[in-house]
Amino acid sequence: MGDGKKEGPSFEWYMTLLLRGEEGRWIDVDAKLRGAGDPDDSWFHGIGAELLVGAGDRAGAWKQALRALEIEPDDPRALNNLGNIARVGGQVDEAVRCFERALELA
């Protein structure tokens, strides 16, 4: 594409991360993300954080969201992800800090 936008992995690729085992449990999404490498793409890690939250892996989601911020420190989506993860974990002050910063950047 000539519009200068960087394309990430396809939607179908991300959906393969959501496959469930025979007993309906999530497969190890974090391991799949590690197996895909560690691209310097905050969007990739933001999607990883969202998938891991959905899989119930708050620690893995936190790690992916932090990686997104390492790559792009002013990424409001990554800050919003961190805020949601903190909120779910009962870290209200951290959640508010992340949400306020995300709003400043949006």
Short mmCIF file of N, CA and C in Angstrom, two decimals:
data_model
loop_
_atom_site.label_atom_id
_atom_site.label_comp_id
_atom_site.label_asym_id
_atom_site.label_seq_id
_atom_site.Cartn_x
_atom_site.Cartn_y
_atom_site.Cartn_z
N MET A 1 0.84 -1.19 0.00
CA MET A 1 0.00 0.00 0.00
C MET A 1 0.87 1.24 0.00
N GLY A 2 0.46 2.24 -0.70
CA GLY A 2 1.25 3.44 -0.82
C GLY A 2 0.88 4.54 0.14
N ASP A 3 0.01 4.27 1.12
CA ASP A 3 -0.42 5.33 2.03
C ASP A 3 0.53 5.53 3.20
N GLY A 4 1.62 4.76 3.27
CA GLY A 4 2.61 4.93 4.32
C GLY A 4 2.27 4.26 5.63
N LYS A 5 1.09 3.62 5.72
CA LYS A 5 0.71 2.95 6.95
C LYS A 5 1.36 1.57 7.01
N LYS A 6 1.82 1.23 8.20
CA LYS A 6 2.43 -0.07 8.42
C LYS A 6 1.32 -1.09 8.65
N GLU A 7 1.38 -2.19 7.93
CA GLU A 7 0.38 -3.23 8.12
C GLU A 7 0.88 -4.26 9.11
N GLY A 8 0.02 -4.67 10.01
CA GLY A 8 0.36 -5.70 10.97
C GLY A 8 -0.14 -7.04 10.48
N PRO A 9 0.00 -8.06 11.31
CA PRO A 9 -0.52 -9.39 10.95
C PRO A 9 -2.02 -9.31 10.69
N SER A 10 -2.52 -10.24 9.92
CA SER A 10 -3.93 -10.23 9.52
C SER A 10 -4.85 -10.54 10.70
N PHE A 11 -6.09 -10.15 10.53
CA PHE A 11 -7.12 -10.46 11.53
C PHE A 11 -7.20 -11.97 11.73
N GLU A 12 -7.12 -12.72 10.62
CA GLU A 12 -7.19 -14.17 10.71
C GLU A 12 -6.06 -14.72 11.58
N TRP A 13 -4.87 -14.12 11.48
CA TRP A 13 -3.74 -14.57 12.29
C TRP A 13 -4.08 -14.40 13.77
N TYR A 14 -4.62 -13.24 14.12
CA TYR A 14 -4.96 -13.02 15.53
C TYR A 14 -6.05 -13.99 16.00
N MET A 15 -6.99 -14.27 15.12
CA MET A 15 -8.07 -15.16 15.51
C MET A 15 -7.55 -16.58 15.78
N THR A 16 -6.44 -16.97 15.14
CA THR A 16 -5.89 -18.30 15.43
C THR A 16 -5.42 -18.38 16.87
N LEU A 17 -5.12 -17.25 17.48
CA LEU A 17 -4.69 -17.26 18.88
C LEU A 17 -5.84 -17.58 19.82
N LEU A 18 -7.06 -17.50 19.32
CA LEU A 18 -8.22 -17.69 20.18
C LEU A 18 -8.76 -19.11 20.18
N LEU A 19 -8.05 -20.03 19.53
CA LEU A 19 -8.50 -21.41 19.50
C LEU A 19 -8.60 -21.97 20.92
N ARG A 20 -9.62 -22.75 21.14
CA ARG A 20 -9.82 -23.34 22.46
C ARG A 20 -9.47 -24.83 22.42
N GLY A 21 -9.04 -25.33 23.55
CA GLY A 21 -8.76 -26.76 23.67
C GLY A 21 -10.05 -27.55 23.74
N GLU A 22 -9.94 -28.85 23.82
CA GLU A 22 -11.12 -29.72 23.82
C GLU A 22 -12.05 -29.44 25.00
N GLU A 23 -11.49 -29.02 26.12
CA GLU A 23 -12.31 -28.77 27.30
C GLU A 23 -12.77 -27.32 27.38
N GLY A 24 -12.60 -26.56 26.30
CA GLY A 24 -13.06 -25.19 26.27
C GLY A 24 -12.12 -24.21 26.94
N ARG A 25 -10.94 -24.68 27.36
CA ARG A 25 -9.98 -23.78 27.99
C ARG A 25 -9.15 -23.08 26.92
N TRP A 26 -8.70 -21.89 27.23
CA TRP A 26 -7.86 -21.15 26.30
C TRP A 26 -6.51 -21.83 26.19
N ILE A 27 -5.98 -21.90 24.98
CA ILE A 27 -4.62 -22.37 24.83
C ILE A 27 -3.70 -21.26 25.32
N ASP A 28 -2.43 -21.53 25.44
CA ASP A 28 -1.48 -20.57 26.00
C ASP A 28 -1.21 -19.46 24.96
N VAL A 29 -2.01 -18.40 25.03
CA VAL A 29 -1.89 -17.30 24.09
C VAL A 29 -0.53 -16.63 24.22
N ASP A 30 -0.04 -16.49 25.45
CA ASP A 30 1.25 -15.85 25.65
C ASP A 30 2.36 -16.63 24.94
N ALA A 31 2.30 -17.96 24.99
CA ALA A 31 3.30 -18.77 24.29
C ALA A 31 3.21 -18.56 22.79
N LYS A 32 2.00 -18.44 22.27
CA LYS A 32 1.85 -18.18 20.83
C LYS A 32 2.45 -16.83 20.47
N LEU A 33 2.24 -15.82 21.32
CA LEU A 33 2.81 -14.51 21.04
C LEU A 33 4.33 -14.57 21.07
N ARG A 34 4.89 -15.27 22.04
CA ARG A 34 6.35 -15.43 22.10
C ARG A 34 6.85 -16.16 20.87
N GLY A 35 6.11 -17.17 20.42
CA GLY A 35 6.50 -17.93 19.24
C GLY A 35 6.45 -17.11 17.97
N ALA A 36 5.65 -16.07 17.98
CA ALA A 36 5.54 -15.21 16.80
C ALA A 36 6.67 -14.19 16.76
N GLY A 37 7.52 -14.19 17.76
CA GLY A 37 8.60 -13.21 17.82
C GLY A 37 8.17 -12.01 18.65
N ASP A 38 8.99 -11.03 18.64
CA ASP A 38 8.72 -9.83 19.42
C ASP A 38 8.84 -8.62 18.50
N PRO A 39 7.89 -8.46 17.59
CA PRO A 39 8.01 -7.34 16.67
C PRO A 39 7.96 -6.01 17.40
N ASP A 40 8.66 -5.06 16.88
CA ASP A 40 8.65 -3.72 17.46
C ASP A 40 7.42 -2.98 16.96
N ASP A 41 6.27 -3.45 17.39
CA ASP A 41 4.99 -2.93 16.93
C ASP A 41 4.06 -2.85 18.12
N SER A 42 3.77 -1.63 18.57
CA SER A 42 2.93 -1.49 19.76
C SER A 42 1.53 -2.05 19.52
N TRP A 43 1.06 -1.98 18.29
CA TRP A 43 -0.27 -2.50 17.97
C TRP A 43 -0.31 -4.01 18.20
N PHE A 44 0.73 -4.72 17.77
CA PHE A 44 0.84 -6.17 17.96
C PHE A 44 0.72 -6.51 19.44
N HIS A 45 1.46 -5.80 20.28
CA HIS A 45 1.44 -6.09 21.71
C HIS A 45 0.14 -5.62 22.37
N GLY A 46 -0.47 -4.57 21.83
CA GLY A 46 -1.77 -4.14 22.34
C GLY A 46 -2.83 -5.20 22.10
N ILE A 47 -2.82 -5.79 20.90
CA ILE A 47 -3.75 -6.88 20.59
C ILE A 47 -3.46 -8.06 21.51
N GLY A 48 -2.16 -8.34 21.71
CA GLY A 48 -1.79 -9.42 22.62
C GLY A 48 -2.34 -9.21 24.01
N ALA A 49 -2.26 -7.97 24.50
CA ALA A 49 -2.79 -7.65 25.83
C ALA A 49 -4.29 -7.90 25.88
N GLU A 50 -4.99 -7.46 24.85
CA GLU A 50 -6.45 -7.64 24.83
C GLU A 50 -6.82 -9.12 24.78
N LEU A 51 -6.09 -9.90 23.99
CA LEU A 51 -6.37 -11.33 23.91
C LEU A 51 -6.09 -12.02 25.25
N LEU A 52 -5.01 -11.63 25.88
CA LEU A 52 -4.66 -12.26 27.16
C LEU A 52 -5.65 -11.91 28.26
N VAL A 53 -6.16 -10.68 28.27
CA VAL A 53 -7.20 -10.33 29.24
C VAL A 53 -8.42 -11.22 29.01
N GLY A 54 -8.79 -11.39 27.74
CA GLY A 54 -9.92 -12.25 27.42
C GLY A 54 -9.70 -13.70 27.83
N ALA A 55 -8.43 -14.12 27.83
CA ALA A 55 -8.08 -15.48 28.22
C ALA A 55 -7.93 -15.62 29.73
N GLY A 56 -8.06 -14.50 30.46
CA GLY A 56 -7.94 -14.54 31.91
C GLY A 56 -6.52 -14.46 32.43
N ASP A 57 -5.58 -14.11 31.57
CA ASP A 57 -4.17 -14.02 31.97
C ASP A 57 -3.80 -12.55 32.17
N ARG A 58 -4.14 -12.03 33.35
CA ARG A 58 -3.89 -10.61 33.63
C ARG A 58 -2.40 -10.29 33.66
N ALA A 59 -1.59 -11.18 34.20
CA ALA A 59 -0.14 -10.93 34.26
C ALA A 59 0.46 -10.87 32.86
N GLY A 60 0.06 -11.80 32.01
CA GLY A 60 0.55 -11.79 30.63
C GLY A 60 0.07 -10.57 29.87
N ALA A 61 -1.19 -10.17 30.12
CA ALA A 61 -1.74 -8.98 29.47
C ALA A 61 -0.97 -7.74 29.90
N TRP A 62 -0.65 -7.65 31.19
CA TRP A 62 0.12 -6.51 31.71
C TRP A 62 1.47 -6.43 31.00
N LYS A 63 2.13 -7.59 30.87
CA LYS A 63 3.44 -7.65 30.22
C LYS A 63 3.35 -7.17 28.76
N GLN A 64 2.32 -7.62 28.05
CA GLN A 64 2.17 -7.21 26.65
C GLN A 64 1.88 -5.71 26.54
N ALA A 65 1.03 -5.20 27.43
CA ALA A 65 0.71 -3.76 27.40
C ALA A 65 1.94 -2.92 27.73
N LEU A 66 2.74 -3.38 28.69
CA LEU A 66 3.98 -2.67 29.01
C LEU A 66 4.94 -2.67 27.83
N ARG A 67 5.01 -3.80 27.11
CA ARG A 67 5.88 -3.88 25.93
C ARG A 67 5.41 -2.89 24.87
N ALA A 68 4.10 -2.75 24.70
CA ALA A 68 3.57 -1.78 23.75
C ALA A 68 4.02 -0.37 24.13
N LEU A 69 4.01 -0.07 25.43
CA LEU A 69 4.44 1.27 25.88
C LEU A 69 5.95 1.46 25.76
N GLU A 70 6.71 0.40 25.90
CA GLU A 70 8.16 0.52 25.67
C GLU A 70 8.43 0.94 24.23
N ILE A 71 7.67 0.38 23.32
CA ILE A 71 7.85 0.66 21.89
C ILE A 71 7.33 2.05 21.55
N GLU A 72 6.15 2.37 22.07
CA GLU A 72 5.51 3.66 21.77
C GLU A 72 4.96 4.25 23.08
N PRO A 73 5.80 5.03 23.80
CA PRO A 73 5.44 5.51 25.14
C PRO A 73 4.16 6.35 25.20
N ASP A 74 3.77 6.96 24.12
CA ASP A 74 2.58 7.80 24.14
C ASP A 74 1.40 7.15 23.40
N ASP A 75 1.29 5.84 23.53
CA ASP A 75 0.21 5.10 22.87
C ASP A 75 -1.01 5.05 23.79
N PRO A 76 -2.08 5.81 23.47
CA PRO A 76 -3.25 5.83 24.35
C PRO A 76 -3.93 4.47 24.48
N ARG A 77 -3.86 3.66 23.42
CA ARG A 77 -4.48 2.34 23.49
C ARG A 77 -3.77 1.47 24.53
N ALA A 78 -2.45 1.50 24.53
CA ALA A 78 -1.69 0.70 25.51
C ALA A 78 -1.98 1.19 26.92
N LEU A 79 -2.06 2.50 27.09
CA LEU A 79 -2.39 3.05 28.41
C LEU A 79 -3.79 2.66 28.84
N ASN A 80 -4.72 2.66 27.91
CA ASN A 80 -6.08 2.23 28.21
C ASN A 80 -6.10 0.76 28.60
N ASN A 81 -5.33 -0.06 27.86
CA ASN A 81 -5.23 -1.48 28.22
C ASN A 81 -4.69 -1.64 29.64
N LEU A 82 -3.61 -0.92 29.96
CA LEU A 82 -3.06 -1.00 31.31
C LEU A 82 -4.08 -0.58 32.36
N GLY A 83 -4.82 0.48 32.05
CA GLY A 83 -5.85 0.94 32.97
C GLY A 83 -6.91 -0.12 33.23
N ASN A 84 -7.34 -0.78 32.17
CA ASN A 84 -8.34 -1.84 32.33
C ASN A 84 -7.80 -3.02 33.11
N ILE A 85 -6.57 -3.39 32.84
CA ILE A 85 -5.95 -4.50 33.57
C ILE A 85 -5.81 -4.15 35.05
N ALA A 86 -5.36 -2.93 35.32
CA ALA A 86 -5.22 -2.48 36.72
C ALA A 86 -6.58 -2.43 37.41
N ARG A 87 -7.60 -1.94 36.71
CA ARG A 87 -8.94 -1.85 37.29
C ARG A 87 -9.46 -3.23 37.67
N VAL A 88 -9.31 -4.19 36.77
CA VAL A 88 -9.77 -5.55 37.04
C VAL A 88 -9.01 -6.15 38.23
N GLY A 89 -7.75 -5.76 38.39
CA GLY A 89 -6.94 -6.26 39.50
C GLY A 89 -7.12 -5.48 40.79
N GLY A 90 -8.02 -4.51 40.80
CA GLY A 90 -8.27 -3.75 42.01
C GLY A 90 -7.28 -2.63 42.28
N GLN A 91 -6.44 -2.31 41.31
CA GLN A 91 -5.45 -1.24 41.47
C GLN A 91 -6.05 0.07 40.94
N VAL A 92 -6.94 0.62 41.71
CA VAL A 92 -7.73 1.76 41.27
C VAL A 92 -6.86 2.98 40.96
N ASP A 93 -5.92 3.31 41.82
CA ASP A 93 -5.08 4.49 41.59
C ASP A 93 -4.29 4.36 40.29
N GLU A 94 -3.74 3.18 40.06
CA GLU A 94 -2.98 2.94 38.82
C GLU A 94 -3.90 3.02 37.61
N ALA A 95 -5.10 2.47 37.73
CA ALA A 95 -6.06 2.52 36.63
C ALA A 95 -6.39 3.97 36.28
N VAL A 96 -6.67 4.77 37.28
CA VAL A 96 -7.02 6.18 37.05
C VAL A 96 -5.85 6.91 36.39
N ARG A 97 -4.64 6.66 36.87
CA ARG A 97 -3.46 7.30 36.29
C ARG A 97 -3.33 6.95 34.80
N CYS A 98 -3.51 5.68 34.47
CA CYS A 98 -3.41 5.24 33.07
C CYS A 98 -4.51 5.85 32.22
N PHE A 99 -5.75 5.84 32.72
CA PHE A 99 -6.86 6.39 31.96
C PHE A 99 -6.68 7.90 31.73
N GLU A 100 -6.25 8.62 32.77
CA GLU A 100 -6.04 10.07 32.61
C GLU A 100 -4.98 10.36 31.57
N ARG A 101 -3.88 9.62 31.61
CA ARG A 101 -2.82 9.83 30.63
C ARG A 101 -3.28 9.48 29.22
N ALA A 102 -4.05 8.40 29.09
CA ALA A 102 -4.59 8.01 27.77
C ALA A 102 -5.49 9.12 27.22
N LEU A 103 -6.31 9.72 28.09
CA LEU A 103 -7.19 10.81 27.64
C LEU A 103 -6.38 12.03 27.21
N GLU A 104 -5.30 12.32 27.91
CA GLU A 104 -4.45 13.44 27.52
C GLU A 104 -3.88 13.25 26.12
N LEU A 105 -3.58 12.01 25.77
CA LEU A 105 -2.93 11.71 24.50
C LEU A 105 -3.90 11.49 23.35
N ALA A 106 -5.15 11.19 23.68
CA ALA A 106 -6.14 10.87 22.63
C ALA A 106 -6.53 12.10 21.83
#
